[in-house]
Structure formats: C-alpha cells, structure tokens
XYZ file of C-alpha atoms in Angstrom:
649
model
C -81.966 -18.240 43.436
C -78.365 -19.354 43.583
C -76.996 -21.365 40.702
C -74.425 -24.148 40.965
C -71.003 -22.598 41.160
C -72.213 -19.263 42.585
C -71.473 -20.443 46.125
C -68.555 -22.615 47.075
C -68.610 -25.669 49.305
C -66.283 -25.909 52.285
C -65.359 -29.366 53.555
C -64.132 -29.383 57.148
C -62.169 -31.833 59.275
C -62.211 -30.882 62.952
C -60.169 -32.133 65.915
C -59.094 -34.622 66.833
C -57.203 -36.509 64.151
C -53.674 -37.714 63.483
C -51.529 -34.774 62.414
C -49.529 -36.760 59.877
C -52.422 -37.452 57.534
C -54.839 -35.612 55.261
C -58.466 -36.779 55.052
C -58.790 -38.959 51.993
C -62.588 -38.835 51.985
C -62.642 -35.056 51.712
C -60.132 -35.124 48.872
C -62.389 -37.515 46.961
C -65.486 -35.417 47.677
C -63.766 -32.273 46.450
C -62.869 -34.086 43.251
C -66.411 -35.383 42.836
C -67.795 -31.863 43.263
C -65.292 -30.454 40.764
C -66.541 -32.883 38.137
C -69.970 -31.281 38.497
C -68.599 -27.766 38.262
C -68.838 -27.056 41.995
C -65.854 -25.297 43.549
C -64.807 -26.585 46.962
C -62.147 -26.017 49.584
C -60.955 -28.200 52.462
C -59.873 -27.027 55.901
C -58.010 -29.355 58.269
C -58.727 -27.591 61.549
C -57.242 -30.429 63.595
C -53.848 -29.060 62.525
C -54.811 -25.649 63.875
C -55.888 -27.159 67.190
C -52.471 -28.714 67.761
C -50.874 -25.346 67.081
C -53.455 -23.620 69.313
C -53.085 -25.757 72.465
C -49.518 -27.020 72.055
C -48.215 -30.327 70.794
C -47.765 -32.042 74.152
C -51.327 -31.281 75.162
C -52.612 -32.343 71.754
C -50.758 -35.645 72.131
C -52.512 -36.183 75.471
C -55.906 -35.454 73.933
C -55.361 -37.606 70.860
C -53.516 -40.558 72.450
C -54.916 -43.740 70.928
C -54.122 -45.848 73.982
C -57.255 -44.574 75.706
C -59.396 -43.555 72.759
C -62.441 -45.304 74.282
C -62.493 -42.602 76.968
C -63.520 -40.134 74.211
C -61.089 -37.479 75.446
C -61.136 -35.600 72.148
C -64.912 -35.312 72.168
C -65.017 -34.518 75.891
C -62.717 -31.543 75.324
C -65.312 -29.984 72.968
C -68.527 -31.226 74.612
C -69.181 -27.951 76.441
C -68.564 -25.872 73.320
C -70.813 -28.183 71.299
C -73.731 -27.818 73.692
C -73.294 -24.156 74.465
C -72.667 -24.667 78.179
C -69.465 -24.949 80.202
C -70.272 -28.533 81.146
C -72.035 -29.527 77.949
C -75.229 -30.323 79.804
C -73.383 -32.936 81.878
C -73.872 -33.389 85.643
C -72.312 -30.907 88.028
C -68.687 -31.676 88.726
C -68.171 -33.264 85.307
C -64.472 -32.370 84.908
C -63.667 -34.037 88.233
C -65.824 -37.072 87.416
C -64.240 -37.504 84.004
C -60.612 -36.793 84.872
C -60.390 -38.417 88.298
C -63.055 -41.023 87.680
C -63.004 -42.424 84.170
C -59.464 -41.477 83.127
C -57.533 -42.296 86.255
C -59.841 -45.187 87.093
C -59.738 -46.989 83.751
C -56.510 -45.651 82.252
C -54.515 -44.450 85.247
C -51.269 -46.029 84.017
C -51.149 -43.417 81.248
C -51.822 -40.375 83.402
C -49.960 -38.130 85.763
C -51.100 -34.747 87.083
C -49.468 -32.828 84.238
C -51.266 -34.802 81.521
C -54.612 -34.503 83.307
C -54.171 -30.767 83.717
C -53.255 -30.481 80.038
C -56.514 -32.169 79.014
C -58.485 -29.873 81.302
C -56.685 -26.856 79.833
C -57.595 -28.036 76.328
C -61.252 -28.202 77.363
C -61.063 -24.711 78.804
C -59.667 -23.458 75.489
C -62.166 -25.284 73.274
C -64.713 -22.481 72.965
C -61.962 -19.996 72.170
C -60.630 -22.328 69.503
C -64.050 -22.523 67.852
C -64.071 -18.723 67.666
C -60.548 -18.879 66.270
C -61.669 -21.232 63.487
C -64.722 -19.125 62.797
C -62.514 -16.087 62.347
C -60.202 -17.803 59.879
C -62.857 -18.219 57.185
C -64.845 -15.791 55.030
C -68.158 -17.617 55.403
C -69.914 -15.380 52.917
C -68.129 -17.311 50.155
C -69.837 -20.577 50.999
C -73.295 -21.968 50.347
C -72.610 -25.406 51.859
C -70.328 -26.477 54.696
C -69.765 -30.190 55.107
C -68.272 -31.790 58.220
C -66.541 -35.157 58.127
C -66.879 -36.768 61.530
C -65.256 -40.039 62.472
C -63.822 -41.113 65.797
C -63.639 -38.157 68.184
C -64.546 -35.351 65.810
C -68.257 -35.086 66.554
C -68.222 -32.542 69.378
C -65.809 -30.142 67.686
C -67.835 -30.424 64.471
C -71.059 -29.699 66.342
C -69.482 -26.706 68.071
C -68.338 -25.046 64.849
C -71.533 -25.980 62.999
C -73.593 -24.340 65.747
C -71.498 -21.172 65.484
C -71.747 -21.029 61.676
C -75.498 -21.576 61.632
C -76.100 -18.861 64.210
C -74.172 -16.304 62.152
C -75.064 -17.507 58.644
C -78.418 -19.330 58.684
C -78.463 -19.536 54.870
C -75.468 -21.918 54.847
C -76.484 -25.555 54.436
C -74.799 -27.600 57.177
C -74.079 -31.167 56.110
C -72.630 -33.933 58.296
C -71.092 -37.186 57.085
C -68.431 -39.724 57.964
C -68.317 -42.900 60.028
C -70.122 -41.306 62.989
C -73.112 -40.647 60.747
C -73.732 -44.205 59.565
C -77.230 -45.644 59.917
C -79.160 -44.633 63.065
C -76.176 -42.702 64.455
C -76.655 -40.094 61.748
C -80.422 -39.972 62.165
C -80.112 -39.453 65.916
C -77.417 -36.824 65.463
C -79.739 -34.950 63.093
C -82.666 -35.259 65.520
C -80.695 -34.008 68.522
C -78.954 -31.052 66.871
C -81.344 -28.848 64.852
C -78.588 -26.721 63.316
C -77.606 -29.738 61.177
C -79.557 -29.528 57.926
C -78.532 -32.767 56.250
C -76.775 -35.959 57.300
C -75.272 -38.190 54.627
C -74.879 -41.757 55.805
C -72.510 -43.897 53.776
C -70.323 -43.218 50.756
C -70.973 -39.704 49.486
C -69.032 -39.308 46.231
C -72.182 -39.746 44.167
C -74.823 -38.169 46.413
C -73.042 -35.013 47.644
C -72.683 -33.355 44.207
C -76.391 -33.897 43.570
C -77.238 -32.566 47.027
C -75.212 -29.402 46.400
C -76.724 -29.000 42.928
C -80.277 -29.258 44.262
C -79.565 -26.840 47.076
C -78.072 -24.316 44.667
C -81.129 -24.602 42.421
C -83.581 -24.338 45.306
C -84.902 -27.843 44.704
C -86.312 -30.357 47.194
C -83.590 -32.431 48.854
C -85.863 -35.360 49.657
C -85.231 -38.791 48.201
C -81.458 -38.701 47.866
C -79.952 -42.062 48.865
C -78.801 -42.247 52.452
C -79.642 -38.619 53.291
C -81.520 -37.472 56.371
C -83.052 -34.034 55.902
C -85.079 -31.538 57.905
C -88.732 -30.912 57.159
C -90.200 -27.417 57.009
C -91.386 -27.766 60.609
C -87.877 -28.721 61.758
C -88.498 -32.411 62.271
C -86.105 -35.089 61.088
C -86.922 -37.019 57.910
C -84.723 -40.147 57.696
C -83.592 -41.418 54.323
C -86.192 -43.366 52.380
C -83.592 -44.874 50.041
C -80.535 -46.679 51.450
C -77.123 -45.169 50.936
C -75.453 -46.231 47.731
C -71.937 -47.540 47.235
C -69.372 -46.754 44.584
C -69.281 -49.934 42.505
C -66.728 -48.824 39.919
C -63.651 -47.868 41.912
C -61.915 -46.650 38.761
C -64.596 -43.962 38.495
C -63.371 -42.195 41.628
C -61.643 -38.842 41.117
C -57.866 -38.618 41.501
C -56.425 -37.805 44.900
C -55.501 -34.176 45.513
C -54.035 -33.113 48.846
C -53.178 -29.531 47.903
C -55.452 -28.128 50.647
C -53.774 -30.276 53.305
C -50.319 -29.078 52.358
C -51.592 -25.493 52.164
C -52.945 -25.782 55.701
C -49.612 -27.180 56.847
C -47.836 -24.244 55.206
C -49.931 -21.880 57.356
C -48.667 -23.717 60.434
C -44.906 -24.141 60.075
C -44.483 -25.498 63.607
C -46.859 -28.369 62.789
C -45.164 -29.033 59.471
C -41.718 -29.035 61.048
C -42.619 -31.465 63.819
C -45.032 -33.825 62.057
C -43.988 -35.207 58.658
C -46.880 -35.713 56.278
C -47.811 -39.131 54.924
C -50.162 -39.172 51.931
C -52.990 -41.686 51.791
C -53.989 -44.073 49.049
C -57.028 -46.265 48.494
C -57.215 -49.251 46.175
C -60.291 -51.037 47.544
C -63.343 -50.763 49.783
C -65.163 -53.381 51.782
C -63.788 -56.765 52.797
C -63.790 -59.886 50.656
C -63.389 -62.071 53.740
C -66.173 -60.313 55.613
C -68.536 -60.858 52.699
C -68.227 -64.591 53.322
C -67.501 -64.784 57.055
C -68.174 -61.614 59.025
C -65.732 -61.546 61.954
C -67.857 -61.487 65.096
C -66.399 -58.295 66.551
C -65.731 -56.291 63.396
C -67.806 -53.221 62.602
C -65.328 -51.610 60.217
C -67.356 -51.548 57.037
C -70.710 -50.512 58.423
C -73.202 -51.197 55.684
C -70.544 -51.280 52.942
C -69.055 -54.764 53.315
C -69.238 -55.571 49.587
C -65.681 -55.744 48.271
C -64.715 -53.468 45.395
C -61.216 -52.741 44.121
C -59.567 -50.605 41.481
C -58.135 -52.185 38.377
C -54.456 -52.936 38.744
C -53.585 -50.429 36.022
C -55.518 -47.641 37.777
C -54.085 -48.547 41.183
C -50.513 -48.547 39.882
C -50.871 -45.271 37.985
C -52.514 -43.488 40.905
C -50.168 -44.800 43.578
C -47.059 -43.810 41.652
C -48.532 -40.371 40.974
C -49.249 -39.889 44.686
C -45.668 -40.949 45.445
C -44.250 -38.517 42.909
C -46.359 -35.608 44.178
C -46.422 -36.099 47.912
C -43.739 -38.565 48.954
C -43.020 -42.262 48.892
C -44.051 -43.132 52.454
C -47.740 -43.858 51.918
C -50.534 -45.189 54.106
C -52.945 -47.443 52.229
C -56.377 -47.311 53.855
C -57.915 -50.520 52.448
C -59.508 -53.043 54.800
C -57.809 -55.903 52.990
C -55.448 -56.378 50.052
C -56.953 -57.660 46.807
C -55.287 -61.049 46.256
C -55.303 -60.401 42.503
C -52.751 -57.633 43.057
C -50.039 -60.269 43.457
C -50.414 -60.880 39.729
C -49.471 -57.477 38.297
C -49.766 -54.503 40.669
C -47.214 -55.655 43.262
C -44.653 -56.973 40.744
C -44.797 -53.598 38.959
C -44.156 -51.799 42.245
C -41.276 -54.150 42.982
C -39.729 -53.218 39.627
C -39.778 -49.468 40.360
C -36.399 -47.758 40.430
C -37.509 -45.677 43.417
C -38.383 -47.464 46.670
C -41.801 -47.002 48.259
C -42.723 -47.487 51.903
C -46.308 -48.676 52.218
C -48.766 -49.980 54.813
C -51.389 -52.548 53.764
C -53.940 -54.646 55.597
C -53.788 -58.285 54.578
C -55.241 -61.618 55.597
C -53.017 -63.881 57.707
C -52.873 -66.603 55.065
C -50.079 -65.348 52.822
C -47.342 -67.663 51.582
C -43.607 -67.006 51.730
C -43.376 -65.846 48.113
C -46.278 -63.447 48.619
C -44.782 -61.854 51.720
C -41.416 -61.603 50.016
C -43.084 -59.826 47.101
C -44.795 -57.419 49.507
C -41.423 -56.508 50.975
C -39.893 -56.063 47.532
C -42.837 -53.890 46.442
C -42.344 -51.513 49.360
C -45.074 -52.882 51.627
C -42.887 -52.788 54.715
C -45.710 -52.734 57.261
C -48.793 -54.943 57.339
C -51.793 -55.377 59.611
C -52.778 -59.006 59.066
C -55.480 -59.479 61.690
C -53.478 -62.000 63.741
C -55.361 -61.077 66.943
C -54.986 -64.367 68.855
C -52.601 -67.246 69.506
C -55.462 -69.665 70.134
C -57.077 -71.613 67.311
C -60.335 -72.182 69.271
C -60.613 -68.446 70.031
C -59.859 -67.588 66.395
C -62.737 -69.873 65.454
C -65.002 -67.958 67.838
C -63.952 -64.786 65.972
C -64.627 -66.380 62.554
C -61.163 -65.241 61.517
C -60.514 -68.104 59.148
C -56.996 -68.673 60.480
C -55.213 -70.738 63.135
C -52.418 -70.436 65.654
C -49.917 -71.954 63.222
C -51.000 -69.745 60.333
C -50.657 -66.669 62.514
C -47.201 -67.656 63.727
C -46.216 -68.493 60.154
C -47.315 -65.010 59.090
C -45.186 -63.428 61.816
C -42.133 -65.480 60.868
C -42.430 -65.084 57.118
C -42.974 -61.339 57.510
C -39.823 -61.019 59.626
C -37.866 -62.910 56.989
C -39.231 -60.601 54.308
C -38.333 -57.461 56.267
C -41.982 -56.539 56.812
C -43.212 -55.075 60.104
C -46.362 -56.658 61.541
C -48.783 -54.413 63.435
C -51.164 -56.486 65.554
C -52.729 -56.768 68.971
C -53.894 -59.785 70.949
C -57.576 -59.668 71.865
C -59.481 -61.419 74.626
C -62.980 -61.547 76.104
C -64.796 -63.524 73.384
C -68.052 -65.291 74.225
C -67.302 -69.013 74.482
C -63.603 -68.780 75.324
C -62.136 -70.697 78.264
C -59.217 -70.220 80.618
C -57.543 -73.241 79.015
C -57.355 -71.374 75.696
C -55.278 -68.627 77.317
C -53.037 -70.908 79.354
C -52.240 -72.771 76.115
C -51.488 -69.483 74.335
C -49.286 -68.394 77.245
C -47.267 -71.589 76.810
C -46.662 -70.757 73.127
C -45.339 -67.225 73.678
C -41.845 -68.107 75.027
C -41.259 -70.111 71.840
C -41.900 -67.163 69.497
C -40.376 -64.171 71.266
C -38.028 -63.645 68.303
C -41.030 -62.597 66.201
C -43.039 -59.348 66.152
C -44.813 -58.886 69.488
C -48.382 -57.596 69.715
C -48.935 -53.926 70.366
C -51.174 -54.724 73.299
C -53.591 -57.101 74.993
C -57.109 -55.699 74.728
C -60.631 -56.737 75.593
C -62.861 -57.168 72.573
C -65.859 -54.885 72.078
C -69.201 -55.189 70.356
C -68.746 -52.375 67.858
C -71.749 -51.217 65.878
C -72.477 -53.323 62.768
C -70.590 -56.319 64.166
C -72.408 -59.640 64.720
C -71.944 -59.129 68.472
C -73.810 -55.827 68.176
C -76.446 -57.070 65.752
C -77.403 -60.220 67.694
C -75.965 -60.069 71.227
C -78.430 -62.619 72.607
C -77.181 -65.205 70.115
C -73.760 -64.941 71.769
C -75.084 -64.862 75.327
C -74.054 -61.280 76.042
C -75.619 -57.944 76.817
C -74.160 -54.731 75.417
C -74.088 -51.085 76.433
C -72.170 -48.036 75.171
C -68.684 -47.638 76.594
C -68.717 -45.191 79.542
C -67.030 -42.363 77.652
C -70.227 -41.550 75.738
C -72.138 -40.560 78.889
C -69.555 -37.822 79.468
C -70.007 -36.219 76.045
C -73.712 -36.625 75.220
C -76.202 -35.025 77.661
C -79.004 -37.336 76.505
C -80.989 -40.265 77.875
C -79.643 -43.811 77.692
C -81.608 -44.700 74.573
C -80.362 -41.615 72.760
C -76.756 -42.319 73.709
C -77.129 -45.920 72.532
C -78.310 -44.678 69.131
C -75.337 -42.301 68.870
C -72.665 -44.728 70.067
C -70.361 -46.886 67.986
C -68.309 -48.700 70.673
C -70.128 -51.049 73.083
C -68.938 -53.116 76.027
C -70.084 -56.722 76.310
C -71.133 -58.523 79.493
C -71.566 -62.309 79.438
C -74.697 -63.785 80.947
C -72.633 -66.167 83.099
C -69.177 -64.750 83.834
C -66.386 -67.322 84.138
C -64.208 -66.493 87.126
C -61.431 -68.819 85.925
C -61.043 -66.730 82.771
C -59.375 -63.892 84.668
C -56.503 -66.182 85.641
C -56.091 -67.321 82.035
C -56.097 -63.762 80.771
C -53.558 -62.759 83.421
C -51.232 -65.637 82.550
C -51.151 -64.653 78.899
C -50.847 -60.941 79.728
C -47.655 -61.641 81.714
C -46.094 -63.541 78.819
C -47.059 -60.907 76.255
C -45.550 -58.178 78.412
C -42.279 -60.088 78.678
C -42.336 -60.546 74.908
C -42.790 -56.830 74.259
C -39.962 -55.935 76.632
C -37.579 -58.586 75.339
C -34.975 -58.666 72.593
C -34.844 -62.290 71.521
C -33.327 -63.846 68.397
C -33.659 -67.252 66.745
C -31.821 -67.679 63.453
C -30.831 -70.622 61.287
C -27.636 -70.749 59.222
C -27.328 -73.700 56.799
C -23.998 -75.337 56.004
C -22.807 -76.707 52.676
C -22.962 -80.312 53.909
C -26.685 -80.108 54.650
C -26.338 -79.532 58.380
C -27.244 -76.249 60.049
C -26.612 -74.150 63.129
C -29.338 -72.395 65.109
C -28.467 -69.450 67.335
C -31.136 -69.356 70.020
C -31.405 -66.104 71.983
C -34.756 -66.862 73.566
C -34.759 -67.171 77.312
C -32.202 -66.067 79.868
C -29.247 -68.037 78.468
C -28.357 -67.994 74.753
C -27.911 -71.432 73.213
C -26.358 -72.813 70.052
C -27.837 -75.891 68.398
C -25.808 -77.884 65.885
C -28.366 -79.683 63.735
C -27.850 -82.882 61.810
C -28.715 -83.058 58.141
C -32.029 -84.759 58.870
C -33.005 -82.122 61.465
C -32.032 -79.332 59.069
C -34.101 -80.995 56.350
C -37.102 -81.191 58.674
C -36.920 -77.468 59.439
C -36.512 -76.679 55.764
C -39.540 -78.788 54.848
C -41.549 -77.081 57.597
C -40.630 -73.543 56.559
C -44.340 -73.321 55.816
C -46.958 -75.390 57.617
C -46.483 -79.065 56.873
C -48.489 -82.108 57.910
C -46.569 -84.697 59.890
C -47.657 -87.457 57.521
C -46.600 -85.727 54.300
C -43.344 -84.681 55.979
C -42.510 -88.262 56.833
C -43.452 -89.412 53.340
C -41.192 -86.773 51.781
C -38.094 -87.278 53.923
C -38.226 -91.003 54.783
C -36.739 -92.110 51.444
C -33.624 -90.007 52.202
C -33.205 -90.508 55.933
C -35.501 -93.313 57.028
C -38.718 -93.051 59.045
C -37.069 -93.558 62.424
C -34.490 -90.802 61.859
C -37.120 -88.340 60.666
C -39.420 -89.102 63.607
C -36.525 -88.724 66.038
C -35.527 -85.393 64.489
C -39.080 -84.085 64.750
C -39.236 -85.058 68.418
C -35.856 -83.436 69.125
C -36.801 -80.199 67.343
C -40.082 -80.014 69.249
C -38.224 -80.515 72.519
C -35.906 -77.637 71.624
C -38.912 -75.459 70.680
C -37.568 -75.108 67.158
C -40.634 -76.783 65.711
C -44.173 -75.817 66.713
C -46.897 -78.451 66.515
C -50.656 -78.104 66.494
C -52.487 -81.355 65.963
C -50.884 -83.063 62.980
C -49.342 -79.856 61.589
C -45.786 -78.601 62.083
C -44.070 -75.230 61.568
C -40.395 -74.313 61.820
C -39.680 -71.349 64.083
C -36.107 -70.118 63.345
C -35.725 -67.197 60.966
C -34.009 -67.868 57.642
C -32.364 -64.894 55.943
C -34.043 -62.573 58.443
C -35.278 -59.235 57.200
C -34.401 -57.684 60.557
C -31.344 -58.360 62.683
C -33.839 -58.891 65.467
C -37.582 -58.679 65.953
C -38.546 -55.015 66.473
C -39.706 -54.108 69.929
C -43.227 -53.006 70.715
C -42.086 -49.391 71.074
C -40.456 -49.485 67.651
C -43.654 -50.742 66.077
C -45.724 -48.024 67.712
C -43.322 -45.257 66.728
C -42.618 -46.524 63.226
C -43.429 -44.340 60.216
C -46.879 -45.864 59.860
C -47.923 -45.251 63.471
C -50.493 -47.507 65.131
C -53.360 -49.347 63.511
C -55.739 -46.934 65.218
C -54.209 -44.123 63.194
C -54.417 -46.239 60.055
C -58.148 -46.629 60.547
C -58.408 -42.962 61.517
C -56.688 -41.955 58.305
C -59.214 -44.036 56.400
C -62.064 -42.143 58.053
C -63.629 -45.224 59.610
C -63.859 -46.781 63.025
C -61.082 -49.074 64.237
C -61.212 -52.662 65.333
C -60.397 -52.970 69.036
C -56.654 -53.095 68.587
C -55.392 -49.690 69.607
C-alpha cells in the first residue's frame, strides 16, 4: 500500500490556453497539497503545443474571436476518441472548416488559416505522444487535469494514453468544464477518468490524494464523482464546498510555469509572461441580482474576499517575484478595497500595471484612485448603451452611468475593456435605434471591443429557466463537432447555449444593424472632445467628433453647467445649485445649448457632461489598441482565471 508522499501528483494544463499566463488554480492546488505533505508538479503543455505546431497556427487555433466554434477542442477530438474523425460523421474536416468556420466566422478566415487549423488537427495525436514522452509517469500516483474552455479534448487524449500505459495512476479531472452535470457526464462517457472534482478543489483534492495513497474509499468527498467497482459512475452525494476564508489559501507559486517557459525559449522570447493574482471569488452583485446571461460563477456565487492586509502583501510579493504587470482574476472588485488596499498600492514607489473587473458605478475619485494604484485596465460590465436593455440584463446600471464610467476612466488614464451585447428577450428595435443615436456623441471615449449576440450560458437565469424568458436553448453548434454523442449527452456536456425566442421580431434586425454600423465607425475613428477652463470661469471645448473639427467658446454659465455635471446630475438640483449665481433663465438656456451641441447627454431628468477634463489619454484608444494591450481581451482574462467567459469575446 502506498503512503502519502510515496507517489507524486502531477497537475496538467493542456491546450489550448493563452500563452502569456500560468494557471492560477493549479498553483493553488499544488500549494494545498504541499501543506498536507504531498509533493506535486505542474506541466503547462499548452506552451509545448505552440512550440510544436508553430505560433501562427497556434494563434489561429486559439483566436478568441471565434471561440464558440470550439476550434481548440476540434483539433484534439480525433485524438481524444481514438479515431481520426473522433467518432464524427464522415467528411467532418470539410463540414467543420468549410461549413461552421467559413459559414459563421468567414470574415476571420482565409485558405492559409483554415489549412493551418487542419494541420494542427493532423498533428494532434503526435503531440499527445510527444507529451507522453516528456514525463516519467512512474513517479506519479495521481494525475490531475484542469479543463476549462477548449481544453477538454486534449485532456481526454492524454488521459486516455496515460491510463492505457499506467492503469494504476488515478486520473482526476477538474476545472470549469467539470462543474455540476458537465462533470458527471464527462465521467460517464469516458471510463478512463477515475474521479471528477466539481467546484473549488483546494480542500477536497488533498484529502482525495491522501485517501488514494492509503488505499481508502473515495466515496463521500464533497463534489466528487467516482467510479464504482463495476465501472459505473457514482455522482457526488455531498455538494462541492467553497473556500470561505480566502486568507487560508496557500501563497501563489509560479515556479513550474517559468520552468516550462525556460524549456521553450522561443515561446518565452515571443510571449511575455503576466503573473496572475486573486483577491476574491464570487460576485457580490450577483448574490443580490443575478445578471440574466451570466454563468461565470457556476455554483459559487457567494462573494468572498481576502483581507486587505493579505491582498496587499501577496500582490506586492507576486510583483517582486514575477513582474509588475499583473492580471487580477476576480469577478468584481471588493468595494472595501478603496479604504486601504488601493491607497497602499497608490503609495508604492514602484508602479504596478493591473487589470480588475469592477461594477460600472464608480465615482470620479474611485476611478482616479484605481489609476493611481496601477489599475490601468478595467472590465466594468458596461455591455449596453440602452437603459431598458440593461434592465432586462439586471445589470443595475443605466446608459448615463455607463457613459460616465467610460468618461471618468479616460480622465483617470484607465483603459476600459467592454463589448456591446444584443439579443436579449424583451428588447425592441427602438432600444437599438436610440443607442445608435447616442454613439456619435461619445466617440471620444473607449469603444467596445465588439457587438455580440448574448448566449444562455450554463448556470445563468436564461439557462436555468428559459421558458420564463420566452426562449428555447440548445448547445452552440461547435459542440456537435467535438462530442460524438447523442443530443441529450451533448446538452449535458455543453456550457454555451444559443437562445431562440418564441416569437422572433423581424424589426429587431434593423435596429441591431443600425447600432452595429455606428459601433463600427466608433471603433475605426479617432475622435477627441476636451475641455480647457479659463481663469475667468469660461472654457473652450475642442470637438473632434464628426467630419469637421469644431471649437466651442463657452460662457461662464455653460462652463459651470458642465462642471456641475461632471458626474450625473439631476436637472432640478442643477438649477437649484446654479440659479443663485446665474439666474434660472441663463442656466436653462445653457443646458439647452449644451445639449444641442452634444456636450451634455440627457436621459430623463438626469444630465452628464461629455467632454474630457484632464484626459488620461491624448485620445481615446482604438479598438485594436485595446485588444492588443498588455492585458489582452476579456476572454483571456476569464481564461486566465480558469472559468468560462461572459459573451464578450
């Protein structure tokens, strides 16, 4: 009988994944195992795959713009199922490449890119043998695979190969693709998987490894699906637990990631590494108002955050060890961090460069503090320029709040990463025509990364109760090209689902198209709108929106109105504040003039100034600059966190 510590555990991350990032979940699991005296190693085989097939081909396979096509999983589907076509219908490569890819995503593909993806598929089985040959498997008693996004097929392929050669090794699967019934179905369909851990594993995995080493029964561990003696699947009888004390988590250690990069100098030279940091799990907004389309947190919505002392100490240590450009993987920033954590970062004598997700309700002082603290890129969940559509999402924000966030962030020198969504049950064409009319007024602000149809991702309200929203759902088409199973089986394995309304609205297409045109012009433009105050209380606005630049010389009352509306202001309170100085008639006339010049945005009785004051950028960054910035796209942010993305990539 093996004792704990006699056999090591290997934690594996397979293709595809972003080459810039380690896997934070595996680092934490290695630390949790070490606390129990279990030695573990981590292998980041997605780095090897890029080196194996070439960087241009890897970029085509991993491109987030068409991640719903499941290209990364399709490449390994044949290797995973032990057949050239992965059990798929005859002619699968042609159907996938010339059907799904060119049909749905043809704007991204030319012959060379398509042939590169096919070549990657043809090399997949050889790559699995390559990985198998890199490891001395006799050293390991347990091999754990982390599978999120498009890592399932490659993980299955290597797991199958390991189990065939070393049946004594316990094969464990975990990660976002293993949550709830997805993990149970994965276990049922693939008998070489011994255990599936659904949910957070820092507490359960060490106990699982300990029991296995001692030859004890594995039944009863929270969130674990195991295999009975007769080979059948035994789903968990106790729900997966959650880490409630975030300060109890082990420290982050990315030594294995940097060691793997050292083995592959071409990868290291071309792709700079960005360490990851975690200060919270769950979503405090989602606990109260679950956004209708969001499936990010699975069954772990409860919000938990590290103490500010622990967060500060750990973040600065990560910066000292691995570099100061850091991706924070939280779903949402803890608002208490404005009290101590962020001011302490702002006081550092060495600048940091951080990404954080935030809610789109931050005030000017808060966004300024984020910029000073090194949070130079945020993902605030803007997602629409229509207040009625935002209400359908349960976002808890409005058009004016979203525009205010974009403007205040630009003034603070903070990049905003966001996409505009559409396709929500209950929306109307009028919502999108109204949003299209707003866009020309705000082209000096950060444009969205794209215009994307919303999905019913697993765990979202749309997925949980589609009938309540008047829609039907089905897995996105990419899954039928990677899983050779019946429709019910695929539905249990899928995370991304398309929605179809019961009564389609033909007028909606015209509304969507009108907004799409304006958003495209915004992304391709280079507009400016800045305000410079004068000593006598007047101001000058340089307006670079539109085809012809304009210069507006503002009176003192107009300048005062814009100053008072730097953050959202009610028309009544504005008049009450400024009338004693300028008179009601002058204030009302200035408001009307500023609205006519599109320098003041109104929604109902609320007003917001649009020109940038003390801008953090000389101009609003273009869409391409946002996508190629140090933090990459939001899809890669979610990928780095090891969870599924919202539909914004």
